[in-house]
Tab-separated table of C-alpha atoms in Angstrom:
chain	number	residue	atom	x	y	z
A	1	MET	CA	56.065	110.664	126.084
A	2	GLU	CA	55.763	113.937	127.864
A	3	ALA	CA	57.749	116.748	127.593
A	4	LEU	CA	60.673	117.662	129.330
A	5	ASP	CA	60.749	120.763	131.580
A	6	TYR	CA	64.821	121.565	131.424
A	7	GLN	CA	65.440	124.604	134.419
A	8	PRO	CA	69.167	125.105	134.364
A	9	ARG	CA	70.811	125.217	137.891
A	10	ALA	CA	73.243	128.240	138.826
A	11	GLY	CA	76.527	128.161	136.561
A	12	VAL	CA	74.834	125.708	134.134
A	13	GLY	CA	73.743	126.984	130.727
A	14	TYR	CA	74.462	130.223	131.300
A	15	ARG	CA	76.693	132.741	133.391
A	16	VAL	CA	75.890	134.253	137.091
A	17	GLY	CA	77.196	137.930	137.648
A	18	THR	CA	78.393	140.507	135.823
A	19	PRO	CA	78.253	140.702	131.791
A	20	LEU	CA	81.216	139.257	129.876
A	21	LEU	CA	81.664	142.958	128.359
A	22	SER	CA	81.639	144.808	131.024
A	23	CYS	CA	84.219	143.207	133.115
A	24	PRO	CA	87.241	145.593	132.744
A	25	SER	CA	89.944	142.791	133.015
A	26	MET	CA	89.005	141.240	129.640
A	27	LYS	CA	88.777	142.384	126.471
A	28	ARG	CA	85.869	142.304	124.052
A	29	PRO	CA	85.454	139.043	122.140
A	30	SER	CA	86.848	139.457	118.444
A	31	GLU	CA	84.804	139.186	115.285
A	32	PRO	CA	84.861	135.676	113.688
A	33	ASP	CA	86.714	137.198	110.316
A	34	ALA	CA	88.670	138.978	112.425
A	35	PRO	CA	91.715	136.555	111.318
A	36	ALA	CA	90.825	137.092	107.618
A	37	MET	CA	91.760	141.075	107.733
A	38	PRO	CA	94.958	141.146	108.275
A	39	SER	CA	95.442	138.476	105.471
A	40	LEU	CA	93.274	140.369	102.840
A	41	LEU	CA	95.422	143.547	103.455
A	42	VAL	CA	98.699	141.782	102.588
A	43	PHE	CA	96.973	140.181	99.197
A	44	ALA	CA	95.885	143.919	98.868
A	45	ILE	CA	99.437	144.891	98.820
A	46	ALA	CA	100.540	141.830	96.378
A	47	VAL	CA	98.347	142.803	93.983
A	48	LEU	CA	99.017	146.254	93.999
A	49	LEU	CA	102.658	145.710	93.336
A	50	PHE	CA	102.460	142.503	91.327
A	51	GLY	CA	99.412	143.680	89.057
A	52	SER	CA	99.488	147.846	88.623
A	53	PRO	CA	101.998	149.673	86.947
A	54	LEU	CA	103.864	150.074	90.271
A	55	ARG	CA	105.627	146.825	88.719
A	56	ARG	CA	107.336	149.019	86.465
A	57	LEU	CA	109.074	150.439	89.226
A	58	TRP	CA	110.826	147.330	90.192
A	59	LEU	CA	110.826	146.060	86.658
A	60	ALA	CA	112.520	149.167	84.957
A	61	GLU	CA	115.415	148.874	82.322
A	62	GLY	CA	117.911	149.897	84.477
A	63	ALA	CA	117.030	148.245	88.132
A	64	PRO	CA	119.387	145.149	89.535
A	65	GLY	CA	117.985	141.663	88.606
A	66	TYR	CA	117.516	140.533	92.067
A	67	LEU	CA	115.120	143.522	92.740
A	68	PRO	CA	112.125	141.182	91.805
A	69	PHE	CA	112.999	138.711	94.808
A	70	VAL	CA	113.623	141.011	97.332
A	71	VAL	CA	109.584	142.474	96.491
A	72	TRP	CA	108.553	138.721	96.783
A	73	LEU	CA	110.760	138.551	100.278
A	74	GLY	CA	109.013	141.882	101.143
A	75	VAL	CA	105.320	140.374	100.645
A	76	ILE	CA	106.417	137.240	102.081
A	77	ALA	CA	108.134	138.431	105.341
A	78	LEU	CA	105.039	140.558	105.518
A	79	GLY	CA	102.623	138.038	105.423
A	80	GLY	CA	104.877	136.155	107.802
A	81	TRP	CA	104.471	139.032	110.076
A	82	VAL	CA	100.871	139.373	109.919
A	83	ALA	CA	100.462	135.924	110.275
A	84	HIS	CA	102.660	136.061	113.691
A	85	ARG	CA	101.388	138.761	114.671
A	86	SER	CA	97.766	137.608	114.302
A	87	GLY	CA	98.669	134.740	116.781
A	88	GLY	CA	96.420	132.143	115.622
A	89	HIS	CA	96.635	129.255	113.168
A	90	ASP	CA	94.192	128.431	110.209
A	91	ALA	CA	92.020	125.646	111.238
């Protein structure tokens, strides 16, 4: 069996012309973990609100009974806004 000698033609297998990143109209491709970063920020804020001494602010004795639900709603709304802003869906 003989070895295959593949010689790609122009336009097949590679780009001919200006490099992808030097074209001014194209933006730099994002990193593969870029969509996860805003979600991690929302998670860190939620951990800070629910797992730190900050929860004493919204669980105080004289605080209204609906305040924990407002805090949860804020975290959920922030997560939804981040997901909408990132423009992608989880695969």
